[in-house]
Amino acid sequence: MNRAARLLRGLVAGTGALALATVTGIGMTGVSSAEDTAVETGPRQDDFLSAFAYSQQHPNAVPAGSNDFSCEPGDEHPDPVVLVHGTFENRYDNWAELSPELAERGYCVFSLNYGGGANSAIKGTGEITRSARELSGFVDRVLAATGAEEVDIVGHSQGGMMPRYYIENLGGASEVDSLVGLVPSNHGTTLYGLDQLAGFLPEGQPPCASCTQQLAGSDFITELNSDGETVPGVDYTNIATRYDEVVTPYTSAFLEEGPNVTNLTLQDFCAIDLTEHIGISYNGTAQQLVFNALDPADAQRPGC
């Protein structure tokens, strides 16, 4: 796959939705609440493209293993896991494999849609602080239903960064035990210079408010990181890939080193792994790193 094809593929799920909309003519829908009225459970998928195709016909689908609000966390996994999708994605196409994997391991798993039209599969494009409030309300619902004191959050791309706003500004510090980010846009992205195109739009404005907010040097990213990048009491794990074509440079995913921060690169565990931004939530090595972060007492070194 050449660089242009990789870039276009990554834009479907990453922080470059603005450029993709320009190239393909795909319009952005208005922002609505995180929860949709028509809900169905979709089948397990083993790759993003299959899940993406399914979600186009079933935009409100829930990934298998997710959103059983009668689930009671056990002693082994007392924290429910909340899955947070990335920009231009949705809860189903992002988590159609990892959600059932976590459920099979005994976790109570929950996933939300945020920042997009109720009947559109294209989500995560709304203004980030508003999306963080949607996440906050969803976590409150999960805690009330399960009786748990805290949740663990696993997020992809914007979904690994946006919860930091919730933790730092909306009371999430007392409700989140750990945040695991798969290629999170913690320091924004240069997106191979495509930020110059987005620079013609006022920050936080349509067609994709979260896209311009995630550009390196944006007011949002600057403010998010200005007063420390972490809070005490929350464990942060960031998983990056050297072949990330959306969050660039790939080290933008990492947070400042500290006792509660673990920064990991996929290729340090599997040197021949060519996984890029879009495929990482379906990558076995990355999934094992997620399992290790959620349950460090039972951590296993991932293979290729």
Short mmCIF file of C-alpha atoms in Angstrom, two decimals:
data_model
loop_
_atom_site.label_atom_id
_atom_site.label_comp_id
_atom_site.label_asym_id
_atom_site.label_seq_id
_atom_site.Cartn_x
_atom_site.Cartn_y
_atom_site.Cartn_z
CA MET A 1 0.00 0.00 0.00
CA ASN A 2 1.51 3.33 -1.01
CA ARG A 3 1.73 6.36 1.25
CA ALA A 4 -1.27 8.12 -0.32
CA ALA A 5 -3.45 5.06 0.12
CA ARG A 6 -2.32 4.62 3.70
CA LEU A 7 -3.07 8.24 4.44
CA LEU A 8 -6.56 8.05 2.96
CA ARG A 9 -7.24 4.89 4.90
CA GLY A 10 -6.06 6.45 8.13
CA LEU A 11 -8.15 9.55 7.61
CA VAL A 12 -11.32 7.48 7.77
CA ALA A 13 -10.77 6.96 11.48
CA GLY A 14 -8.30 9.56 12.58
CA THR A 15 -7.89 13.20 13.24
CA GLY A 16 -7.78 14.12 9.54
CA ALA A 17 -11.50 13.99 8.82
CA LEU A 18 -11.35 17.54 7.49
CA ALA A 19 -9.00 16.56 4.69
CA LEU A 20 -10.99 13.42 3.90
CA ALA A 21 -14.17 15.44 3.63
CA THR A 22 -12.40 17.77 1.22
CA VAL A 23 -11.15 14.91 -0.93
CA THR A 24 -14.28 12.72 -0.98
CA GLY A 25 -17.07 15.23 -0.56
CA ILE A 26 -18.44 13.40 2.48
CA GLY A 27 -20.51 15.84 4.54
CA MET A 28 -20.47 16.08 8.31
CA THR A 29 -23.66 15.67 10.27
CA GLY A 30 -24.79 17.71 13.21
CA VAL A 31 -23.82 16.74 16.73
CA SER A 32 -26.34 14.92 18.90
CA SER A 33 -26.38 13.03 22.17
CA ALA A 34 -24.20 9.98 22.67
CA GLU A 35 -27.01 7.45 23.04
CA ASP A 36 -29.17 6.46 20.11
CA THR A 37 -32.74 5.26 20.16
CA ALA A 38 -32.45 2.17 17.94
CA VAL A 39 -29.82 -0.19 19.37
CA GLU A 40 -28.74 -3.59 18.10
CA THR A 41 -25.77 -5.83 18.82
CA GLY A 42 -23.57 -6.40 15.81
CA PRO A 43 -21.50 -9.50 15.08
CA ARG A 44 -17.88 -9.84 16.06
CA GLN A 45 -15.48 -8.66 13.36
CA ASP A 46 -11.77 -9.38 12.98
CA ASP A 47 -10.74 -6.32 10.98
CA PHE A 48 -11.68 -2.66 10.78
CA LEU A 49 -12.83 -2.59 7.16
CA SER A 50 -15.42 -5.32 7.73
CA ALA A 51 -16.67 -3.57 10.85
CA PHE A 52 -16.72 -0.22 9.07
CA ALA A 53 -18.78 -1.65 6.21
CA TYR A 54 -21.28 -3.16 8.65
CA SER A 55 -21.62 0.09 10.57
CA GLN A 56 -22.57 2.00 7.43
CA GLN A 57 -25.80 -0.02 7.34
CA HIS A 58 -26.15 -0.26 11.12
CA PRO A 59 -24.89 3.08 12.46
CA ASN A 60 -26.22 2.55 15.99
CA ALA A 61 -24.89 -0.99 16.43
CA VAL A 62 -23.28 -2.00 19.71
CA PRO A 63 -20.23 -4.31 19.57
CA ALA A 64 -20.74 -7.81 20.90
CA GLY A 65 -20.06 -8.12 24.62
CA SER A 66 -20.85 -4.48 25.29
CA ASN A 67 -23.54 -2.51 27.13
CA ASP A 68 -25.11 -5.16 29.33
CA PHE A 69 -26.21 -2.80 32.07
CA SER A 70 -27.12 -5.75 34.29
CA CYS A 71 -23.46 -6.86 34.36
CA GLU A 72 -22.02 -7.13 37.87
CA PRO A 73 -18.24 -6.68 38.09
CA GLY A 74 -16.46 -9.51 39.89
CA ASP A 75 -13.58 -9.35 42.34
CA GLU A 76 -11.08 -10.18 39.60
CA HIS A 77 -12.12 -7.22 37.43
CA PRO A 78 -13.95 -4.75 39.67
CA ASP A 79 -13.69 -1.81 37.27
CA PRO A 80 -16.03 -1.76 34.25
CA VAL A 81 -14.25 -0.96 30.98
CA VAL A 82 -15.56 1.93 28.90
CA LEU A 83 -14.51 1.90 25.24
CA VAL A 84 -14.20 5.30 23.53
CA HIS A 85 -13.93 5.43 19.74
CA GLY A 86 -11.89 7.84 17.64
CA THR A 87 -12.65 10.63 15.18
CA PHE A 88 -14.75 9.59 12.18
CA GLU A 89 -15.39 6.23 13.83
CA ASN A 90 -18.15 4.78 16.02
CA ARG A 91 -18.40 2.35 18.91
CA TYR A 92 -18.99 -0.62 16.61
CA ASP A 93 -16.35 -0.27 13.91
CA ASN A 94 -13.70 0.63 16.47
CA TRP A 95 -14.41 -2.15 18.99
CA ALA A 96 -16.10 -5.06 17.17
CA GLU A 97 -13.23 -7.36 18.15
CA LEU A 98 -11.81 -5.97 21.39
CA SER A 99 -15.21 -5.66 23.11
CA PRO A 100 -16.06 -9.39 22.96
CA GLU A 101 -12.45 -10.24 23.83
CA LEU A 102 -12.72 -8.22 27.04
CA ALA A 103 -16.14 -9.66 27.86
CA GLU A 104 -14.79 -13.19 27.46
CA ARG A 105 -12.11 -12.30 30.00
CA GLY A 106 -14.76 -11.44 32.57
CA TYR A 107 -14.94 -7.65 32.23
CA CYS A 108 -18.14 -5.66 32.24
CA VAL A 109 -17.74 -3.76 28.98
CA PHE A 110 -19.49 -0.59 27.85
CA SER A 111 -19.18 1.57 24.74
CA LEU A 112 -20.71 4.85 23.63
CA ASN A 113 -21.14 6.89 20.51
CA TYR A 114 -20.35 10.58 20.82
CA GLY A 115 -19.88 13.69 18.75
CA GLY A 116 -21.97 12.79 15.74
CA GLY A 117 -25.43 12.56 14.22
CA ALA A 118 -27.76 10.01 15.79
CA ASN A 119 -28.28 8.06 12.55
CA SER A 120 -24.85 8.53 11.03
CA ALA A 121 -21.93 6.10 11.31
CA ILE A 122 -19.57 9.10 11.18
CA LYS A 123 -19.03 10.22 14.75
CA GLY A 124 -16.38 11.85 16.91
CA THR A 125 -16.44 15.05 14.84
CA GLY A 126 -18.06 17.30 17.43
CA GLU A 127 -16.42 19.87 19.67
CA ILE A 128 -14.22 17.97 22.12
CA THR A 129 -15.36 19.55 25.39
CA ARG A 130 -18.95 18.71 24.50
CA SER A 131 -17.93 15.14 23.67
CA ALA A 132 -16.18 14.93 27.03
CA ARG A 133 -19.45 15.86 28.72
CA GLU A 134 -21.17 13.07 26.82
CA LEU A 135 -18.51 10.68 28.13
CA SER A 136 -18.97 11.99 31.66
CA GLY A 137 -22.70 11.32 31.56
CA PHE A 138 -22.14 7.84 30.15
CA VAL A 139 -19.62 6.95 32.86
CA ASP A 140 -22.08 8.12 35.52
CA ARG A 141 -24.68 5.80 34.01
CA VAL A 142 -22.23 2.87 34.03
CA LEU A 143 -21.24 3.47 37.64
CA ALA A 144 -24.87 3.73 38.74
CA ALA A 145 -25.82 0.51 36.95
CA THR A 146 -22.86 -1.60 38.08
CA GLY A 147 -22.30 -0.20 41.57
CA ALA A 148 -18.59 0.19 40.79
CA GLU A 149 -16.55 3.02 42.25
CA GLU A 150 -14.38 3.61 39.18
CA VAL A 151 -14.06 2.64 35.54
CA ASP A 152 -11.14 1.90 33.26
CA ILE A 153 -11.21 3.68 29.90
CA VAL A 154 -9.74 2.31 26.68
CA GLY A 155 -9.75 4.81 23.83
CA HIS A 156 -8.53 5.04 20.25
CA SER A 157 -7.05 8.23 18.76
CA GLN A 158 -9.27 11.11 19.96
CA GLY A 159 -10.87 8.54 22.26
CA GLY A 160 -7.55 8.14 24.07
CA MET A 161 -7.03 11.89 24.44
CA MET A 162 -10.53 13.33 24.97
CA PRO A 163 -11.02 11.47 28.30
CA ARG A 164 -8.13 13.49 29.69
CA TYR A 165 -10.32 16.60 29.46
CA TYR A 166 -13.04 14.75 31.34
CA ILE A 167 -10.54 13.60 33.97
CA GLU A 168 -8.96 17.02 34.42
CA ASN A 169 -12.01 19.28 34.15
CA LEU A 170 -15.25 17.36 34.64
CA GLY A 171 -14.70 15.30 37.78
CA GLY A 172 -13.33 12.23 36.06
CA ALA A 173 -10.27 12.03 38.31
CA SER A 174 -12.42 10.45 41.02
CA GLU A 175 -14.21 8.10 38.60
CA VAL A 176 -11.36 6.74 36.44
CA ASP A 177 -8.78 4.23 37.64
CA SER A 178 -6.82 3.91 34.41
CA LEU A 179 -6.81 5.37 30.90
CA VAL A 180 -5.39 3.23 28.11
CA GLY A 181 -4.86 5.05 24.82
CA LEU A 182 -4.32 3.35 21.47
CA VAL A 183 -2.48 5.91 19.31
CA PRO A 184 -4.00 8.79 21.32
CA SER A 185 -3.71 12.31 19.93
CA ASN A 186 -2.29 13.64 23.20
CA HIS A 187 -0.19 16.34 21.55
CA GLY A 188 -2.18 16.74 18.38
CA THR A 189 -0.96 15.88 14.93
CA THR A 190 0.90 17.55 12.07
CA LEU A 191 -0.79 15.04 9.70
CA TYR A 192 1.99 15.35 7.10
CA GLY A 193 1.33 19.07 6.71
CA LEU A 194 -2.42 18.78 6.12
CA ASP A 195 -2.85 20.98 9.17
CA GLN A 196 -2.10 23.84 6.77
CA LEU A 197 -5.38 23.09 5.00
CA ALA A 198 -7.32 23.07 8.24
CA GLY A 199 -5.72 26.35 9.22
CA PHE A 200 -8.16 28.15 6.96
CA LEU A 201 -11.00 27.21 9.32
CA PRO A 202 -11.62 28.88 12.69
CA GLU A 203 -10.80 26.44 15.46
CA GLY A 204 -13.77 24.49 16.74
CA GLN A 205 -15.96 25.22 13.71
CA PRO A 206 -17.65 22.83 11.20
CA PRO A 207 -17.24 20.72 9.19
CA CYS A 208 -15.21 18.85 11.81
CA ALA A 209 -14.66 20.73 15.05
CA SER A 210 -12.59 17.98 16.66
CA CYS A 211 -10.28 17.82 13.65
CA THR A 212 -9.04 21.37 13.94
CA GLN A 213 -8.88 21.05 17.72
CA GLN A 214 -6.52 18.07 17.37
CA LEU A 215 -3.98 19.79 15.18
CA ALA A 216 -0.60 20.31 16.80
CA GLY A 217 -0.44 23.73 18.42
CA SER A 218 -4.21 24.27 18.52
CA ASP A 219 -5.62 26.25 21.41
CA PHE A 220 -7.35 23.13 22.72
CA ILE A 221 -4.24 20.92 22.72
CA THR A 222 -2.13 23.71 24.18
CA GLU A 223 -4.54 24.31 27.03
CA LEU A 224 -5.04 20.59 27.70
CA ASN A 225 -1.30 20.11 28.27
CA SER A 226 -0.49 23.46 29.84
CA ASP A 227 -0.98 22.55 33.50
CA GLY A 228 0.49 19.07 33.61
CA GLU A 229 -0.43 16.14 31.40
CA THR A 230 -1.65 13.75 34.10
CA VAL A 231 -3.40 13.78 37.45
CA PRO A 232 -2.46 11.73 40.53
CA GLY A 233 -4.47 8.60 41.14
CA VAL A 234 -5.03 7.76 37.47
CA ASP A 235 -2.75 5.35 35.61
CA TYR A 236 -2.03 6.23 31.97
CA THR A 237 -0.87 3.79 29.30
CA ASN A 238 -0.21 5.01 25.75
CA ILE A 239 0.35 2.55 22.91
CA ALA A 240 1.81 3.91 19.68
CA THR A 241 2.97 2.50 16.35
CA ARG A 242 5.91 3.82 14.35
CA TYR A 243 3.78 3.51 11.21
CA ASP A 244 1.06 5.88 12.40
CA GLU A 245 0.09 8.09 9.46
CA VAL A 246 -2.59 10.07 11.31
CA VAL A 247 -1.12 11.04 14.68
CA THR A 248 2.22 12.36 13.49
CA PRO A 249 4.88 12.20 14.66
CA TYR A 250 3.89 8.94 16.35
CA THR A 251 5.54 10.07 19.60
CA SER A 252 2.78 12.69 19.89
CA ALA A 253 0.81 9.88 21.50
CA PHE A 254 3.10 9.79 24.52
CA LEU A 255 2.67 11.68 27.78
CA GLU A 256 5.39 13.09 29.98
CA GLU A 257 7.16 10.35 31.89
CA GLY A 258 6.05 9.83 35.47
CA PRO A 259 5.27 7.12 38.01
CA ASN A 260 1.72 6.74 36.66
CA VAL A 261 2.64 6.86 32.94
CA THR A 262 3.63 3.99 30.65
CA ASN A 263 4.51 4.76 27.02
CA LEU A 264 4.76 1.76 24.69
CA THR A 265 5.62 1.33 21.02
CA LEU A 266 4.17 -1.66 19.17
CA GLN A 267 7.40 -2.39 17.28
CA ASP A 268 9.37 -2.76 20.52
CA PHE A 269 7.39 -5.98 21.01
CA CYS A 270 7.09 -7.02 17.37
CA ALA A 271 9.70 -5.37 15.15
CA ILE A 272 8.13 -6.59 11.92
CA ASP A 273 4.63 -5.32 12.75
CA LEU A 274 3.50 -2.79 10.12
CA THR A 275 0.18 -1.93 11.77
CA GLU A 276 -0.91 1.66 11.22
CA HIS A 277 -3.30 4.03 12.97
CA ILE A 278 -6.56 2.51 11.80
CA GLY A 279 -5.76 -1.13 12.44
CA ILE A 280 -4.29 -0.99 15.91
CA SER A 281 -7.48 -1.83 17.83
CA TYR A 282 -7.62 -5.07 15.79
CA ASN A 283 -3.95 -5.90 16.31
CA GLY A 284 -3.21 -8.88 18.58
CA THR A 285 -0.02 -7.41 20.02
CA ALA A 286 -1.73 -4.12 20.85
CA GLN A 287 -4.69 -5.95 22.37
CA GLN A 288 -2.38 -7.89 24.69
CA LEU A 289 -0.80 -4.61 25.78
CA VAL A 290 -4.31 -3.37 26.60
CA PHE A 291 -5.01 -6.51 28.63
CA ASN A 292 -1.73 -6.02 30.48
CA ALA A 293 -2.57 -2.40 31.31
CA LEU A 294 -5.98 -3.37 32.66
CA ASP A 295 -4.66 -6.33 34.65
CA PRO A 296 -0.93 -5.83 35.32
CA ALA A 297 -0.87 -8.65 37.87
CA ASP A 298 -1.53 -11.10 35.03
CA ALA A 299 0.51 -9.36 32.34
CA GLN A 300 1.96 -11.43 29.53
CA ARG A 301 4.56 -10.38 26.99
CA PRO A 302 2.81 -10.16 23.62
CA GLY A 303 4.10 -12.01 20.61
CA CYS A 304 3.97 -11.08 16.93
#
